[in-house]
PDB file of C-alpha atoms in Angstrom:
ATOM      1  CA  MET A   1     -50.107  41.157 -30.711  1.00 55.00           C
ATOM      2  CA  GLN A   2     -53.412  41.621 -31.208  1.00 76.00           C
ATOM      3  CA  LEU A   3     -54.017  41.237 -27.302  1.00 78.00           C
ATOM      4  CA  LEU A   4     -51.708  44.401 -27.053  1.00 73.00           C
ATOM      5  CA  GLU A   5     -53.395  46.356 -29.655  1.00 80.00           C
ATOM      6  CA  GLN A   6     -56.697  45.772 -27.678  1.00 85.00           C
ATOM      7  CA  ALA A   7     -55.153  46.939 -24.607  1.00 86.00           C
ATOM      8  CA  GLN A   8     -54.474  50.075 -26.266  1.00 86.00           C
ATOM      9  CA  SER A   9     -57.712  50.573 -25.996  1.00 88.00           C
ATOM     10  CA  LEU A  10     -57.856  50.535 -22.259  1.00 92.00           C
ATOM     11  CA  LEU A  11     -55.876  53.772 -22.340  1.00 90.00           C
ATOM     12  CA  ASN A  12     -58.636  55.601 -24.267  1.00 88.00           C
ATOM     13  CA  PHE A  13     -60.706  57.889 -21.625  1.00 86.00           C
ATOM     14  CA  ASP A  14     -62.208  60.428 -24.188  1.00 80.00           C
ATOM     15  CA  GLY A  15     -65.638  58.824 -23.750  1.00 71.00           C
ATOM     16  CA  GLN A  16     -66.137  56.973 -26.952  1.00 65.00           C
ATOM     17  CA  ALA A  17     -64.367  53.856 -26.473  1.00 70.00           C
ATOM     18  CA  THR A  18     -65.708  50.968 -24.212  1.00 81.00           C
ATOM     19  CA  PHE A  19     -63.619  49.938 -21.096  1.00 91.00           C
ATOM     20  CA  ASP A  20     -63.243  46.157 -21.719  1.00 95.00           C
ATOM     21  CA  VAL A  21     -62.866  44.441 -18.808  1.00 97.00           C
ATOM     22  CA  ASN A  22     -62.180  41.267 -20.419  1.00 96.00           C
ATOM     23  CA  VAL A  23     -59.450  42.689 -21.890  1.00 96.00           C
ATOM     24  CA  LEU A  24     -57.962  44.008 -18.966  1.00 97.00           C
ATOM     25  CA  ASP A  25     -58.298  40.431 -17.501  1.00 97.00           C
ATOM     26  CA  ALA A  26     -55.917  39.103 -20.325  1.00 96.00           C
ATOM     27  CA  VAL A  27     -53.464  41.962 -20.018  1.00 96.00           C
ATOM     28  CA  ILE A  28     -52.860  41.234 -16.206  1.00 97.00           C
ATOM     29  CA  ASN A  29     -52.732  37.450 -17.153  1.00 96.00           C
ATOM     30  CA  THR A  30     -50.407  38.083 -19.880  1.00 95.00           C
ATOM     31  CA  MET A  31     -48.406  39.947 -17.270  1.00 95.00           C
ATOM     32  CA  TYR A  32     -47.864  37.409 -14.621  1.00 96.00           C
ATOM     33  CA  ARG A  33     -47.920  34.601 -16.719  1.00 95.00           C
ATOM     34  CA  GLY A  34     -46.851  35.220 -20.142  1.00 93.00           C
ATOM     35  CA  GLN A  35     -43.094  35.616 -21.047  1.00 93.00           C
ATOM     36  CA  GLY A  36     -40.608  37.622 -23.227  1.00 94.00           C
ATOM     37  CA  ASP A  37     -41.890  41.289 -25.069  1.00 92.00           C
ATOM     38  CA  ALA A  38     -45.521  40.583 -24.037  1.00 91.00           C
ATOM     39  CA  GLN A  39     -44.681  39.898 -20.662  1.00 94.00           C
ATOM     40  CA  ARG A  40     -42.951  43.770 -20.868  1.00 94.00           C
ATOM     41  CA  GLN A  41     -45.584  45.367 -23.128  1.00 93.00           C
ATOM     42  CA  ALA A  42     -48.388  43.894 -20.646  1.00 94.00           C
ATOM     43  CA  SER A  43     -46.764  45.618 -17.926  1.00 96.00           C
ATOM     44  CA  GLU A  44     -45.752  48.924 -19.229  1.00 95.00           C
ATOM     45  CA  VAL A  45     -49.961  49.230 -20.412  1.00 95.00           C
ATOM     46  CA  LEU A  46     -50.614  48.466 -16.996  1.00 97.00           C
ATOM     47  CA  ASN A  47     -48.237  51.009 -15.493  1.00 96.00           C
ATOM     48  CA  VAL A  48     -49.553  53.634 -17.906  1.00 95.00           C
ATOM     49  CA  LEU A  49     -53.044  53.049 -16.848  1.00 96.00           C
ATOM     50  CA  ARG A  50     -52.435  53.197 -13.426  1.00 96.00           C
ATOM     51  CA  ASP A  51     -51.077  56.549 -14.006  1.00 95.00           C
ATOM     52  CA  HIS A  52     -53.790  57.877 -15.842  1.00 95.00           C
ATOM     53  CA  PRO A  53     -55.321  60.277 -13.983  1.00 94.00           C
ATOM     54  CA  ASP A  54     -58.862  59.121 -14.899  1.00 94.00           C
ATOM     55  CA  ALA A  55     -58.150  55.483 -13.988  1.00 96.00           C
ATOM     56  CA  TRP A  56     -60.065  55.627 -10.852  1.00 97.00           C
ATOM     57  CA  THR A  57     -63.142  56.277 -12.581  1.00 95.00           C
ATOM     58  CA  LYS A  58     -63.044  52.638 -14.020  1.00 96.00           C
ATOM     59  CA  VAL A  59     -62.311  50.686 -10.814  1.00 97.00           C
ATOM     60  CA  ASP A  60     -66.267  50.022 -10.153  1.00 96.00           C
ATOM     61  CA  SER A  61     -66.421  48.591 -13.475  1.00 96.00           C
ATOM     62  CA  ILE A  62     -63.243  46.327 -12.912  1.00 98.00           C
ATOM     63  CA  LEU A  63     -64.378  44.982  -9.607  1.00 97.00           C
ATOM     64  CA  GLU A  64     -67.676  44.286 -10.426  1.00 96.00           C
ATOM     65  CA  PHE A  65     -67.299  42.531 -13.803  1.00 97.00           C
ATOM     66  CA  SER A  66     -63.401  41.197 -13.722  1.00 97.00           C
ATOM     67  CA  LYS A  67     -63.342  37.339 -13.345  1.00 94.00           C
ATOM     68  CA  CYS A  68     -59.773  37.569 -12.178  1.00 96.00           C
ATOM     69  CA  GLN A  69     -58.519  38.294  -8.757  1.00 94.00           C
ATOM     70  CA  GLU A  70     -55.451  39.707  -9.618  1.00 97.00           C
ATOM     71  CA  THR A  71     -57.362  41.994 -11.610  1.00 98.00           C
ATOM     72  CA  LYS A  72     -59.198  43.415  -8.780  1.00 97.00           C
ATOM     73  CA  TYR A  73     -56.484  43.782  -6.854  1.00 97.00           C
ATOM     74  CA  TYR A  74     -55.024  46.103  -9.641  1.00 98.00           C
ATOM     75  CA  ALA A  75     -57.774  48.040  -9.379  1.00 98.00           C
ATOM     76  CA  LEU A  76     -57.679  48.987  -5.836  1.00 98.00           C
ATOM     77  CA  GLN A  77     -54.370  49.480  -6.173  1.00 98.00           C
ATOM     78  CA  ILE A  78     -55.357  52.429  -8.730  1.00 98.00           C
ATOM     79  CA  LEU A  79     -57.949  53.659  -6.471  1.00 98.00           C
ATOM     80  CA  GLU A  80     -55.316  53.707  -3.014  1.00 98.00           C
ATOM     81  CA  LYS A  81     -53.263  55.723  -5.040  1.00 97.00           C
ATOM     82  CA  THR A  82     -55.833  58.645  -6.060  1.00 97.00           C
ATOM     83  CA  ILE A  83     -56.871  58.595  -1.996  1.00 98.00           C
ATOM     84  CA  LYS A  84     -53.195  58.815  -1.393  1.00 94.00           C
ATOM     85  CA  THR A  85     -52.001  61.943  -3.968  1.00 95.00           C
ATOM     86  CA  ARG A  86     -55.297  63.210  -5.603  1.00 96.00           C
ATOM     87  CA  TRP A  87     -58.414  63.423  -2.571  1.00 97.00           C
ATOM     88  CA  LYS A  88     -58.164  67.166  -1.578  1.00 94.00           C
ATOM     89  CA  ALA A  89     -58.752  67.774  -5.808  1.00 96.00           C
ATOM     90  CA  LEU A  90     -61.782  65.394  -6.114  1.00 96.00           C
ATOM     91  CA  PRO A  91     -64.865  67.057  -5.558  1.00 96.00           C
ATOM     92  CA  LYS A  92     -66.555  66.590  -2.744  1.00 96.00           C
ATOM     93  CA  GLU A  93     -69.632  64.302  -4.113  1.00 97.00           C
ATOM     94  CA  GLN A  94     -67.059  62.002  -5.716  1.00 97.00           C
ATOM     95  CA  CYS A  95     -64.837  61.531  -2.450  1.00 97.00           C
ATOM     96  CA  GLU A  96     -68.460  60.412  -0.253  1.00 97.00           C
ATOM     97  CA  ALA A  97     -69.302  57.986  -3.518  1.00 97.00           C
ATOM     98  CA  ILE A  98     -66.048  56.475  -3.138  1.00 98.00           C
ATOM     99  CA  LYS A  99     -66.158  56.171   1.046  1.00 98.00           C
ATOM    100  CA  GLN A 100     -69.814  54.955   0.675  1.00 97.00           C
ATOM    101  CA  TYR A 101     -68.431  52.163  -1.950  1.00 98.00           C
ATOM    102  CA  ILE A 102     -65.803  51.395  -0.087  1.00 98.00           C
ATOM    103  CA  VAL A 103     -67.828  50.690   3.130  1.00 97.00           C
ATOM    104  CA  SER A 104     -70.425  48.938   1.101  1.00 96.00           C
ATOM    105  CA  LEU A 105     -67.260  46.345  -0.323  1.00 97.00           C
ATOM    106  CA  ILE A 106     -65.998  45.890   3.295  1.00 97.00           C
ATOM    107  CA  ILE A 107     -69.441  45.350   4.826  1.00 96.00           C
ATOM    108  CA  SER A 108     -70.611  42.887   1.988  1.00 95.00           C
ATOM    109  CA  HIS A 109     -67.182  41.066   2.266  1.00 95.00           C
ATOM    110  CA  SER A 110     -66.605  40.305   6.046  1.00 96.00           C
ATOM    111  CA  GLN A 111     -70.459  40.008   6.879  1.00 93.00           C
ATOM    112  CA  ASN A 112     -70.162  36.177   4.819  1.00 91.00           C
ATOM    113  CA  PRO A 113     -66.991  34.002   7.430  1.00 93.00           C
ATOM    114  CA  GLU A 114     -66.427  32.152   4.141  1.00 94.00           C
ATOM    115  CA  LEU A 115     -66.434  35.077   1.545  1.00 93.00           C
ATOM    116  CA  MET A 116     -64.025  36.531   4.070  1.00 95.00           C
ATOM    117  CA  GLU A 117     -61.773  34.014   4.297  1.00 94.00           C
ATOM    118  CA  ARG A 118     -61.559  32.810   0.803  1.00 94.00           C
ATOM    119  CA  GLU A 119     -60.807  36.380  -0.312  1.00 93.00           C
ATOM    120  CA  LYS A 120     -58.695  37.837   2.969  1.00 94.00           C
ATOM    121  CA  VAL A 121     -55.984  39.023   0.943  1.00 95.00           C
ATOM    122  CA  TYR A 122     -59.043  41.694  -1.275  1.00 96.00           C
ATOM    123  CA  LEU A 123     -60.532  42.335   1.914  1.00 97.00           C
ATOM    124  CA  ASN A 124     -57.360  43.671   3.292  1.00 97.00           C
ATOM    125  CA  LYS A 125     -56.707  45.809   0.494  1.00 98.00           C
ATOM    126  CA  LEU A 126     -60.092  47.277   1.157  1.00 98.00           C
ATOM    127  CA  ASP A 127     -59.346  47.944   4.874  1.00 98.00           C
ATOM    128  CA  ILE A 128     -55.830  49.974   3.888  1.00 98.00           C
ATOM    129  CA  ILE A 129     -57.806  51.901   1.264  1.00 98.00           C
ATOM    130  CA  LEU A 130     -60.362  52.758   3.694  1.00 98.00           C
ATOM    131  CA  VAL A 131     -57.737  53.574   6.427  1.00 96.00           C
ATOM    132  CA  GLN A 132     -56.164  55.963   3.517  1.00 96.00           C
ATOM    133  CA  ILE A 133     -59.999  57.793   3.501  1.00 97.00           C
ATOM    134  CA  LEU A 134     -60.052  57.811   7.325  1.00 96.00           C
ATOM    135  CA  LYS A 135     -56.529  60.032   7.265  1.00 92.00           C
ATOM    136  CA  HIS A 136     -58.403  62.545   5.086  1.00 94.00           C
ATOM    137  CA  GLU A 137     -61.634  62.215   6.719  1.00 95.00           C
ATOM    138  CA  TRP A 138     -61.564  61.257  10.420  1.00 93.00           C
ATOM    139  CA  PRO A 139     -62.248  62.793  12.752  1.00 92.00           C
ATOM    140  CA  LYS A 140     -63.369  66.031  10.920  1.00 92.00           C
ATOM    141  CA  LYS A 141     -65.814  64.945   8.106  1.00 94.00           C
ATOM    142  CA  TRP A 142     -66.676  61.440   9.824  1.00 94.00           C
ATOM    143  CA  PRO A 143     -67.003  62.223  13.371  1.00 93.00           C
ATOM    144  CA  ASN A 144     -68.970  59.023  13.822  1.00 94.00           C
ATOM    145  CA  PHE A 145     -66.495  56.647  12.651  1.00 94.00           C
ATOM    146  CA  ILE A 146     -65.661  54.976  15.608  1.00 92.00           C
ATOM    147  CA  SER A 147     -69.367  54.882  17.137  1.00 91.00           C
ATOM    148  CA  ASP A 148     -70.418  53.409  13.492  1.00 92.00           C
ATOM    149  CA  ILE A 149     -68.039  50.642  13.263  1.00 92.00           C
ATOM    150  CA  VAL A 150     -68.596  49.469  17.071  1.00 89.00           C
ATOM    151  CA  GLU A 151     -71.999  49.504  16.446  1.00 90.00           C
ATOM    152  CA  ALA A 152     -71.833  47.903  13.010  1.00 90.00           C
ATOM    153  CA  SER A 153     -69.404  45.373  14.591  1.00 89.00           C
ATOM    154  CA  LYS A 154     -72.998  43.771  17.031  1.00 86.00           C
ATOM    155  CA  THR A 155     -74.384  42.596  13.558  1.00 88.00           C
ATOM    156  CA  SER A 156     -71.736  39.529  13.337  1.00 89.00           C
ATOM    157  CA  GLU A 157     -68.743  38.046  14.554  1.00 89.00           C
ATOM    158  CA  SER A 158     -66.963  37.941  11.311  1.00 92.00           C
ATOM    159  CA  MET A 159     -67.753  41.782  10.531  1.00 93.00           C
ATOM    160  CA  CYS A 160     -66.842  42.817  14.423  1.00 92.00           C
ATOM    161  CA  GLN A 161     -63.509  40.654  13.440  1.00 92.00           C
ATOM    162  CA  ASN A 162     -62.410  42.699  10.440  1.00 95.00           C
ATOM    163  CA  ASN A 163     -63.689  45.811  12.283  1.00 94.00           C
ATOM    164  CA  LEU A 164     -60.959  45.378  14.835  1.00 92.00           C
ATOM    165  CA  GLU A 165     -58.603  45.080  12.249  1.00 95.00           C
ATOM    166  CA  ILE A 166     -59.588  48.338  10.623  1.00 95.00           C
ATOM    167  CA  LEU A 167     -58.972  49.712  14.077  1.00 92.00           C
ATOM    168  CA  LYS A 168     -55.374  47.984  14.379  1.00 92.00           C
ATOM    169  CA  LEU A 169     -54.473  49.604  10.917  1.00 94.00           C
ATOM    170  CA  LEU A 170     -55.703  52.950  12.018  1.00 92.00           C
ATOM    171  CA  SER A 171     -54.123  52.804  14.808  1.00 88.00           C
ATOM    172  CA  GLU A 172     -50.609  51.635  13.249  1.00 88.00           C
ATOM    173  CA  GLU A 173     -50.739  54.535  10.734  1.00 86.00           C
ATOM    174  CA  VAL A 174     -51.305  57.232  13.455  1.00 84.00           C
ATOM    175  CA  PHE A 175     -48.989  56.028  16.459  1.00 80.00           C
ATOM    176  CA  ASP A 176     -46.129  54.022  14.360  1.00 73.00           C
ATOM    177  CA  PHE A 177     -46.038  55.167  10.969  1.00 58.00           C
ATOM    178  CA  SER A 178     -47.357  59.100  11.045  1.00 52.00           C
ATOM    179  CA  SER A 179     -43.586  60.392  10.708  1.00 54.00           C
ATOM    180  CA  GLY A 180     -43.156  61.862   7.180  1.00 60.00           C
ATOM    181  CA  GLN A 181     -46.774  60.578   6.345  1.00 64.00           C
ATOM    182  CA  MET A 182     -48.992  63.878   7.737  1.00 73.00           C
ATOM    183  CA  THR A 183     -47.793  67.000   9.506  1.00 76.00           C
ATOM    184  CA  GLN A 184     -46.830  67.152  13.389  1.00 78.00           C
ATOM    185  CA  ALA A 185     -50.516  68.792  13.881  1.00 80.00           C
ATOM    186  CA  LYS A 186     -52.400  66.245  12.012  1.00 81.00           C
ATOM    187  CA  ALA A 187     -50.460  62.854  13.671  1.00 79.00           C
ATOM    188  CA  LYS A 188     -51.555  64.701  17.088  1.00 83.00           C
ATOM    189  CA  HIS A 189     -54.550  65.152  16.542  1.00 83.00           C
ATOM    190  CA  LEU A 190     -55.529  61.646  15.087  1.00 85.00           C
ATOM    191  CA  LYS A 191     -53.668  60.521  17.933  1.00 84.00           C
ATOM    192  CA  ASP A 192     -55.801  62.224  20.901  1.00 87.00           C
ATOM    193  CA  THR A 193     -59.099  61.772  19.058  1.00 87.00           C
ATOM    194  CA  MET A 194     -58.347  57.845  18.947  1.00 85.00           C
ATOM    195  CA  CYS A 195     -57.561  58.087  22.858  1.00 83.00           C
ATOM    196  CA  ASN A 196     -60.748  60.180  23.355  1.00 84.00           C
ATOM    197  CA  GLU A 197     -62.667  57.249  21.653  1.00 83.00           C
ATOM    198  CA  PHE A 198     -60.659  54.167  23.441  1.00 77.00           C
ATOM    199  CA  THR A 199     -63.493  53.804  25.931  1.00 81.00           C
ATOM    200  CA  LYS A 200     -65.755  53.009  22.743  1.00 80.00           C
ATOM    201  CA  ILE A 201     -62.461  50.733  21.075  1.00 79.00           C
ATOM    202  CA  PHE A 202     -62.597  48.733  24.541  1.00 77.00           C
ATOM    203  CA  GLN A 203     -66.408  47.793  24.450  1.00 73.00           C
ATOM    204  CA  LEU A 204     -65.757  46.385  20.907  1.00 72.00           C
ATOM    205  CA  CYS A 205     -62.631  44.201  22.420  1.00 74.00           C
ATOM    206  CA  GLU A 206     -65.135  43.374  25.242  1.00 71.00           C
ATOM    207  CA  TYR A 207     -67.748  42.333  22.347  1.00 65.00           C
ATOM    208  CA  VAL A 208     -65.047  39.761  20.838  1.00 63.00           C
ATOM    209  CA  VAL A 209     -64.302  38.066  24.103  1.00 56.00           C
TER     210      VAL A 209
END
């Protein structure tokens, strides 16, 4: 009961309360491994936190200080939801900061083959989030994305492998699942852009071979 009382502090966004990542880890652990009322109440707290409009501002602290992979994945779910539903409402500087933050995390996890293998579920979620950002930013606000990713792929084989995965996820979004996800005009524009960039993507494939 004491834990669930502490968990309520996670929902306080007035700037006065400290966001305790250790408490969040404990709540996540209770949801996954607890029983009965404790598990149910932990789930309710996590659902309320995930739906809070300012929850995304805690994601970087969670990812930095959490000792639990499930908690980190939960934090990425919060960020993904924000990008999908509120990206256009966020200030431009915040959007750019989120974009750079996700890119830096992907680079740090894909440069190291051992880390990439050990945390592949986490990295895959980062890749998915980047693709969600690209659906808003590319190509108009991020015209050099394909060139950037091809150039970065030359630095390490593991990064190249993950960058191909990002392109695969992007192409699936654009070509296979665009129906209902974006306007027809937007989907066509992304398809045309990707086709125009095919030479660069092919160079990346050649680099792998």
